[in-house]
Amino acid sequence: MNLLSGKKALIFGVANKHSIAWAIAEAFKQQGADVGLSYGIPQLEKRVFPLAESIGATFVEKCDVTSDSEIDEVFSKAKDHFGTLDILVHSIGYAPSEELEGRFYSTSREGFRIAMDISVYSFVALAQRAQELMPDGGSMMTMTYYGSEKVVPHYNVMGVAKAALEASTRYLAADLGPHNIRVNAISAGPIKTLAASGIAGFRKMLGYVNERAPLRRNIDQAEVAGTALWLCSDLGSGVTGEVVYVDAGYHILGMPEPPEQWE
Ligand code: NAD
Ligand code: 0WE
């Protein structure tokens, strides 16, 4: 199938082969898209360049999204390389590690600022530049997590940032809809990526979901990529401002199935 043939996609947030952004890049390429990649820090270059080569992506640029000038530079290069764009993927999130230990109550002003800048404002900043390269419309997408809606231990300021990211998705969708640009978020269940590797007790969280989610399993990057594919292709043409869950159904539960030892 060629769901994205003739479409040009710029994907931010590839760190390594485990990144959600990478699974999306592979799926988009497989469906005929011309894919460009961006990564956040110079040390990732040795991981990202070979990945880019494997899908024939020749646009590979570093961009620290805390810098307006770096963002401007990447989009200036994207304009030279692609001319126009059809798809923007934002798959970036960060809070200082100390904010993901302890309690939300202890969040520092600087930790809050950094989490909001990198995890939320960056989507707005990228959307502004991408919009200029989408004269005939397009699709933009970001990645969120259920900790935005309900309290998840230690997700802390990232939960507050994801709530703001989901609200930003709706405001962007309202502003860009008249330009035929759709803006959506995918709320993924926990996946063992680089961003999850430093989190204490992450394996326990995977086990918790595995036992309780309606599908009784976890989800993987390829399943997120499948949803990204229909949202960004013409199959998703009527959908904007939405948060789509790829979480094995976990978010629908009000109470877990009582385990047998409680009976
Ligand atoms: P990942 O570590 O592969 O991706 C996170 C990316 O953010 C990295 O590429 C990193 O370089 C980038 N980044 C951080 N600071 C940056 C900066 N200043 N400038 C540019 N890039 C920067 O991990 P992932 O799990 O693929 O995360 C991608 C997105 O998915 C994040 O928004 C994350 O919150 C979200 N998400 C992850 C999970 C999960 O369990 N892994 C679940 C739901 C949502
Ligand atoms: O969004 C995320 C993780 C985002 C993240 C991860 C890190 C680790 C390294 C943001 N900032 C940092 N900062 C670092 O220094 N997820 C959805 C994965 C995740 O992270 C959790 C989770 C889940 C799920 C943290 C606590 C509890 C649950």
PDB file of N, CA and C and ligand atoms in Angstrom, residues 12-16 18-21 38-41 44 63-66 90-94 118 142-145 155 158 162 165 186-196 202, ligand 1:
ATOM      1  N   PHE A  12      10.400  15.070  14.201  1.00  0.00           N
ATOM      2  CA  PHE A  12      11.294  15.519  15.280  1.00  0.00           C
ATOM      3  C   PHE A  12      11.231  14.533  16.445  1.00  0.00           C
ATOM      4  N   GLY A  13      12.405  14.198  16.998  1.00  0.00           N
ATOM      5  CA  GLY A  13      12.435  13.376  18.220  1.00  0.00           C
ATOM      6  C   GLY A  13      13.004  11.982  18.056  1.00  0.00           C
ATOM      7  N   VAL A  14      13.814  11.793  17.004  1.00  0.00           N
ATOM      8  CA  VAL A  14      14.477  10.493  16.856  1.00  0.00           C
ATOM      9  C   VAL A  14      15.756  10.511  17.698  1.00  0.00           C
ATOM     10  N   ALA A  15      15.844   9.584  18.654  1.00  0.00           N
ATOM     11  CA  ALA A  15      17.067   9.456  19.444  1.00  0.00           C
ATOM     12  C   ALA A  15      17.803   8.181  19.058  1.00  0.00           C
ATOM     13  N   ASN A  16      17.075   7.091  18.896  1.00  0.00           N
ATOM     14  CA  ASN A  16      17.677   5.800  18.538  1.00  0.00           C
ATOM     15  C   ASN A  16      16.587   4.897  17.958  1.00  0.00           C
ATOM     16  N   HIS A  18      14.817   2.716  19.208  1.00  0.00           N
ATOM     17  CA  HIS A  18      13.657   2.467  20.073  1.00  0.00           C
ATOM     18  C   HIS A  18      12.673   3.642  20.092  1.00  0.00           C
ATOM     19  N   SER A  19      13.076   4.787  19.564  1.00  0.00           N
ATOM     20  CA  SER A  19      12.225   5.984  19.616  1.00  0.00           C
ATOM     21  C   SER A  19      10.898   5.763  18.890  1.00  0.00           C
ATOM     22  N   ILE A  20       9.822   6.296  19.488  1.00  0.00           N
ATOM     23  CA  ILE A  20       8.525   6.281  18.813  1.00  0.00           C
ATOM     24  C   ILE A  20       8.655   6.990  17.457  1.00  0.00           C
ATOM     25  N   ALA A  21       9.402   8.088  17.446  1.00  0.00           N
ATOM     26  CA  ALA A  21       9.587   8.853  16.199  1.00  0.00           C
ATOM     27  C   ALA A  21      10.201   7.991  15.099  1.00  0.00           C
ATOM     28  N   SER A  38      14.815  14.900  12.461  1.00  0.00           N
ATOM     29  CA  SER A  38      15.556  15.835  13.298  1.00  0.00           C
ATOM     30  C   SER A  38      15.776  15.231  14.673  1.00  0.00           C
ATOM     31  N   TYR A  39      16.954  15.516  15.226  1.00  0.00           N
ATOM     32  CA  TYR A  39      17.324  14.983  16.541  1.00  0.00           C
ATOM     33  C   TYR A  39      17.804  16.139  17.410  1.00  0.00           C
ATOM     34  N   GLY A  40      17.815  15.920  18.742  1.00  0.00           N
ATOM     35  CA  GLY A  40      17.992  17.042  19.659  1.00  0.00           C
ATOM     36  C   GLY A  40      19.405  17.424  20.046  1.00  0.00           C
ATOM     37  N   ILE A  41      20.297  16.445  20.167  1.00  0.00           N
ATOM     38  CA  ILE A  41      21.639  16.775  20.664  1.00  0.00           C
ATOM     39  C   ILE A  41      22.708  16.106  19.804  1.00  0.00           C
ATOM     40  N   LEU A  44      23.649  12.360  19.508  1.00  0.00           N
ATOM     41  CA  LEU A  44      22.739  11.374  18.896  1.00  0.00           C
ATOM     42  C   LEU A  44      23.061  11.132  17.424  1.00  0.00           C
ATOM     43  N   CYS A  63      18.377  19.748  15.875  1.00  0.00           N
ATOM     44  CA  CYS A  63      17.618  20.936  16.285  1.00  0.00           C
ATOM     45  C   CYS A  63      17.272  20.834  17.760  1.00  0.00           C
ATOM     46  N   ASP A  64      17.894  21.707  18.562  1.00  0.00           N
ATOM     47  CA  ASP A  64      17.515  21.834  19.971  1.00  0.00           C
ATOM     48  C   ASP A  64      16.307  22.762  20.016  1.00  0.00           C
ATOM     49  N   VAL A  65      15.155  22.233  20.412  1.00  0.00           N
ATOM     50  CA  VAL A  65      13.913  23.008  20.294  1.00  0.00           C
ATOM     51  C   VAL A  65      13.779  24.109  21.348  1.00  0.00           C
ATOM     52  N   THR A  66      14.773  24.252  22.241  1.00  0.00           N
ATOM     53  CA  THR A  66      14.746  25.400  23.149  1.00  0.00           C
ATOM     54  C   THR A  66      15.262  26.657  22.449  1.00  0.00           C
ATOM     55  N   HIS A  90       5.854  15.725  16.026  1.00  0.00           N
ATOM     56  CA  HIS A  90       6.572  16.208  17.209  1.00  0.00           C
ATOM     57  C   HIS A  90       6.565  15.074  18.228  1.00  0.00           C
ATOM     58  N   SER A  91       7.741  14.533  18.511  1.00  0.00           N
ATOM     59  CA  SER A  91       7.828  13.398  19.437  1.00  0.00           C
ATOM     60  C   SER A  91       8.934  13.678  20.443  1.00  0.00           C
ATOM     61  N   ILE A  92       8.745  14.761  21.195  1.00  0.00           N
ATOM     62  CA  ILE A  92       9.763  15.322  22.085  1.00  0.00           C
ATOM     63  C   ILE A  92       9.155  15.581  23.451  1.00  0.00           C
ATOM     64  N   GLY A  93       9.843  15.150  24.481  1.00  0.00           N
ATOM     65  CA  GLY A  93       9.405  15.477  25.842  1.00  0.00           C
ATOM     66  C   GLY A  93      10.588  15.428  26.770  1.00  0.00           C
ATOM     67  N   TYR A  94      10.625  16.360  27.721  1.00  0.00           N
ATOM     68  CA  TYR A  94      11.724  16.335  28.697  1.00  0.00           C
ATOM     69  C   TYR A  94      11.367  17.139  29.932  1.00  0.00           C
ATOM     70  N   ILE A 118      10.268  22.607  26.634  1.00  0.00           N
ATOM     71  CA  ILE A 118      10.679  21.531  25.714  1.00  0.00           C
ATOM     72  C   ILE A 118       9.495  20.647  25.311  1.00  0.00           C
ATOM     73  N   THR A 142       1.437  15.158  17.714  1.00  0.00           N
ATOM     74  CA  THR A 142       2.354  15.101  18.854  1.00  0.00           C
ATOM     75  C   THR A 142       2.055  13.853  19.678  1.00  0.00           C
ATOM     76  N   MET A 143       2.933  13.563  20.639  1.00  0.00           N
ATOM     77  CA  MET A 143       2.801  12.366  21.488  1.00  0.00           C
ATOM     78  C   MET A 143       2.504  12.760  22.934  1.00  0.00           C
ATOM     79  N   THR A 144       1.456  12.158  23.494  1.00  0.00           N
ATOM     80  CA  THR A 144       1.133  12.472  24.875  1.00  0.00           C
ATOM     81  C   THR A 144       0.966  11.196  25.690  1.00  0.00           C
ATOM     82  N   TYR A 145       0.623  11.381  26.985  1.00  0.00           N
ATOM     83  CA  TYR A 145       0.484  10.229  27.895  1.00  0.00           C
ATOM     84  C   TYR A 145      -0.637  10.520  28.895  1.00  0.00           C
ATOM     85  N   TYR A 155       5.105  10.812  37.568  1.00  0.00           N
ATOM     86  CA  TYR A 155       5.068  11.488  36.261  1.00  0.00           C
ATOM     87  C   TYR A 155       5.065  13.017  36.480  1.00  0.00           C
ATOM     88  N   MET A 158       5.606  16.353  34.280  1.00  0.00           N
ATOM     89  CA  MET A 158       5.343  15.922  32.895  1.00  0.00           C
ATOM     90  C   MET A 158       3.845  15.742  32.655  1.00  0.00           C
ATOM     91  N   LYS A 162       1.910  17.569  29.775  1.00  0.00           N
ATOM     92  CA  LYS A 162       1.111  16.850  28.760  1.00  0.00           C
ATOM     93  C   LYS A 162      -0.328  17.387  28.713  1.00  0.00           C
ATOM     94  N   LEU A 165       0.001  20.289  26.636  1.00  0.00           N
ATOM     95  CA  LEU A 165       0.257  19.875  25.249  1.00  0.00           C
ATOM     96  C   LEU A 165      -1.050  19.477  24.562  1.00  0.00           C
ATOM     97  N   ILE A 186      -1.424  11.640  19.873  1.00  0.00           N
ATOM     98  CA  ILE A 186      -1.577  10.215  20.180  1.00  0.00           C
ATOM     99  C   ILE A 186      -1.180  10.015  21.639  1.00  0.00           C
ATOM    100  N   SER A 187      -2.079   9.426  22.425  1.00  0.00           N
ATOM    101  CA  SER A 187      -1.774   9.107  23.821  1.00  0.00           C
ATOM    102  C   SER A 187      -1.365   7.637  23.883  1.00  0.00           C
ATOM    103  N   ALA A 188      -0.063   7.423  24.007  1.00  0.00           N
ATOM    104  CA  ALA A 188       0.484   6.065  23.972  1.00  0.00           C
ATOM    105  C   ALA A 188       0.601   5.491  25.374  1.00  0.00           C
ATOM    106  N   GLY A 189       0.384   4.213  25.503  1.00  0.00           N
ATOM    107  CA  GLY A 189       0.677   3.517  26.756  1.00  0.00           C
ATOM    108  C   GLY A 189       2.182   3.451  26.953  1.00  0.00           C
ATOM    109  N   PRO A 190       2.632   3.025  28.149  1.00  0.00           N
ATOM    110  CA  PRO A 190       4.076   3.000  28.421  1.00  0.00           C
ATOM    111  C   PRO A 190       4.839   2.053  27.483  1.00  0.00           C
ATOM    112  N   ILE A 191       5.968   2.559  26.978  1.00  0.00           N
ATOM    113  CA  ILE A 191       6.841   1.782  26.079  1.00  0.00           C
ATOM    114  C   ILE A 191       8.281   1.985  26.552  1.00  0.00           C
ATOM    115  N   LYS A 192       9.074   0.911  26.524  1.00  0.00           N
ATOM    116  CA  LYS A 192      10.464   1.032  26.972  1.00  0.00           C
ATOM    117  C   LYS A 192      11.320   1.685  25.892  1.00  0.00           C
ATOM    118  N   THR A 193      11.436   3.013  25.969  1.00  0.00           N
ATOM    119  CA  THR A 193      12.309   3.771  25.058  1.00  0.00           C
ATOM    120  C   THR A 193      13.395   4.433  25.902  1.00  0.00           C
ATOM    121  N   LEU A 194      14.248   5.222  25.241  1.00  0.00           N
ATOM    122  CA  LEU A 194      15.291   5.953  25.975  1.00  0.00           C
ATOM    123  C   LEU A 194      14.655   6.847  27.051  1.00  0.00           C
ATOM    124  N   ALA A 195      13.567   7.523  26.706  1.00  0.00           N
ATOM    125  CA  ALA A 195      12.914   8.430  27.652  1.00  0.00           C
ATOM    126  C   ALA A 195      12.342   7.680  28.851  1.00  0.00           C
ATOM    127  N   ALA A 196      12.138   6.380  28.726  1.00  0.00           N
ATOM    128  CA  ALA A 196      11.575   5.597  29.817  1.00  0.00           C
ATOM    129  C   ALA A 196      12.658   4.862  30.600  1.00  0.00           C
ATOM    130  N   PHE A 202       9.891   1.467  36.094  1.00  0.00           N
ATOM    131  CA  PHE A 202       9.172   1.458  34.810  1.00  0.00           C
ATOM    132  C   PHE A 202       8.722   0.040  34.446  1.00  0.00           C
TER     133      PHE A 202
HETATM  134  P1  NAD B   1      12.836   9.092  23.082  1.00  0.00           P
HETATM  135  O1  NAD B   1      13.833   9.336  24.155  1.00  0.00           O
HETATM  136  O2  NAD B   1      13.252   8.187  21.999  1.00  0.00           O
HETATM  137  O3  NAD B   1      12.329  10.467  22.446  1.00  0.00           O
HETATM  138  C1  NAD B   1      12.320  11.689  23.157  1.00  0.00           C
HETATM  139  C2  NAD B   1      13.038  12.689  22.277  1.00  0.00           C
HETATM  140  O4  NAD B   1      12.996  14.004  22.805  1.00  0.00           O
HETATM  141  C3  NAD B   1      14.526  12.329  22.086  1.00  0.00           C
HETATM  142  O5  NAD B   1      14.790  12.151  20.713  1.00  0.00           O
HETATM  143  C4  NAD B   1      15.232  13.554  22.625  1.00  0.00           C
HETATM  144  O6  NAD B   1      16.454  13.834  21.971  1.00  0.00           O
HETATM  145  C5  NAD B   1      14.186  14.622  22.370  1.00  0.00           C
HETATM  146  N1  NAD B   1      14.480  15.875  23.056  1.00  0.00           N
HETATM  147  C6  NAD B   1      14.587  16.104  24.396  1.00  0.00           C
HETATM  148  N2  NAD B   1      14.944  17.382  24.612  1.00  0.00           N
HETATM  149  C7  NAD B   1      15.052  17.978  23.377  1.00  0.00           C
HETATM  150  C8  NAD B   1      15.392  19.282  22.929  1.00  0.00           C
HETATM  151  N3  NAD B   1      15.696  20.280  23.793  1.00  0.00           N
HETATM  152  N4  NAD B   1      15.395  19.537  21.595  1.00  0.00           N
HETATM  153  C9  NAD B   1      15.094  18.557  20.707  1.00  0.00           C
HETATM  154  N5  NAD B   1      14.769  17.302  21.070  1.00  0.00           N
HETATM  155  C10 NAD B   1      14.754  17.023  22.394  1.00  0.00           C
HETATM  156  O7  NAD B   1      11.527   8.534  23.824  1.00  0.00           O
HETATM  157  P2  NAD B   1      10.037   8.304  23.288  1.00  0.00           P
HETATM  158  O8  NAD B   1       9.409   7.430  24.311  1.00  0.00           O
HETATM  159  O9  NAD B   1      10.062   7.893  21.873  1.00  0.00           O
HETATM  160  O10 NAD B   1       9.383   9.758  23.458  1.00  0.00           O
HETATM  161  C11 NAD B   1       8.774  10.458  22.397  1.00  0.00           C
HETATM  162  C12 NAD B   1       7.504  11.150  22.860  1.00  0.00           C
HETATM  163  O11 NAD B   1       6.546  10.166  23.230  1.00  0.00           O
HETATM  164  C13 NAD B   1       7.658  12.057  24.071  1.00  0.00           C
HETATM  165  O12 NAD B   1       6.855  13.209  23.915  1.00  0.00           O
HETATM  166  C14 NAD B   1       7.109  11.207  25.196  1.00  0.00           C
HETATM  167  O13 NAD B   1       6.631  12.009  26.254  1.00  0.00           O
HETATM  168  C15 NAD B   1       5.989  10.506  24.467  1.00  0.00           C
HETATM  169  N6  NAD B   1       5.439   9.312  25.103  1.00  0.00           N
HETATM  170  C16 NAD B   1       6.268   8.282  25.481  1.00  0.00           C
HETATM  171  C17 NAD B   1       5.744   7.150  26.084  1.00  0.00           C
HETATM  172  C18 NAD B   1       6.628   6.029  26.572  1.00  0.00           C
HETATM  173  O14 NAD B   1       6.213   5.276  27.446  1.00  0.00           O
HETATM  174  N7  NAD B   1       7.821   5.851  26.041  1.00  0.00           N
HETATM  175  C19 NAD B   1       4.351   7.050  26.289  1.00  0.00           C
HETATM  176  C20 NAD B   1       3.533   8.109  25.860  1.00  0.00           C
HETATM  177  C21 NAD B   1       4.080   9.233  25.273  1.00  0.00           C
END
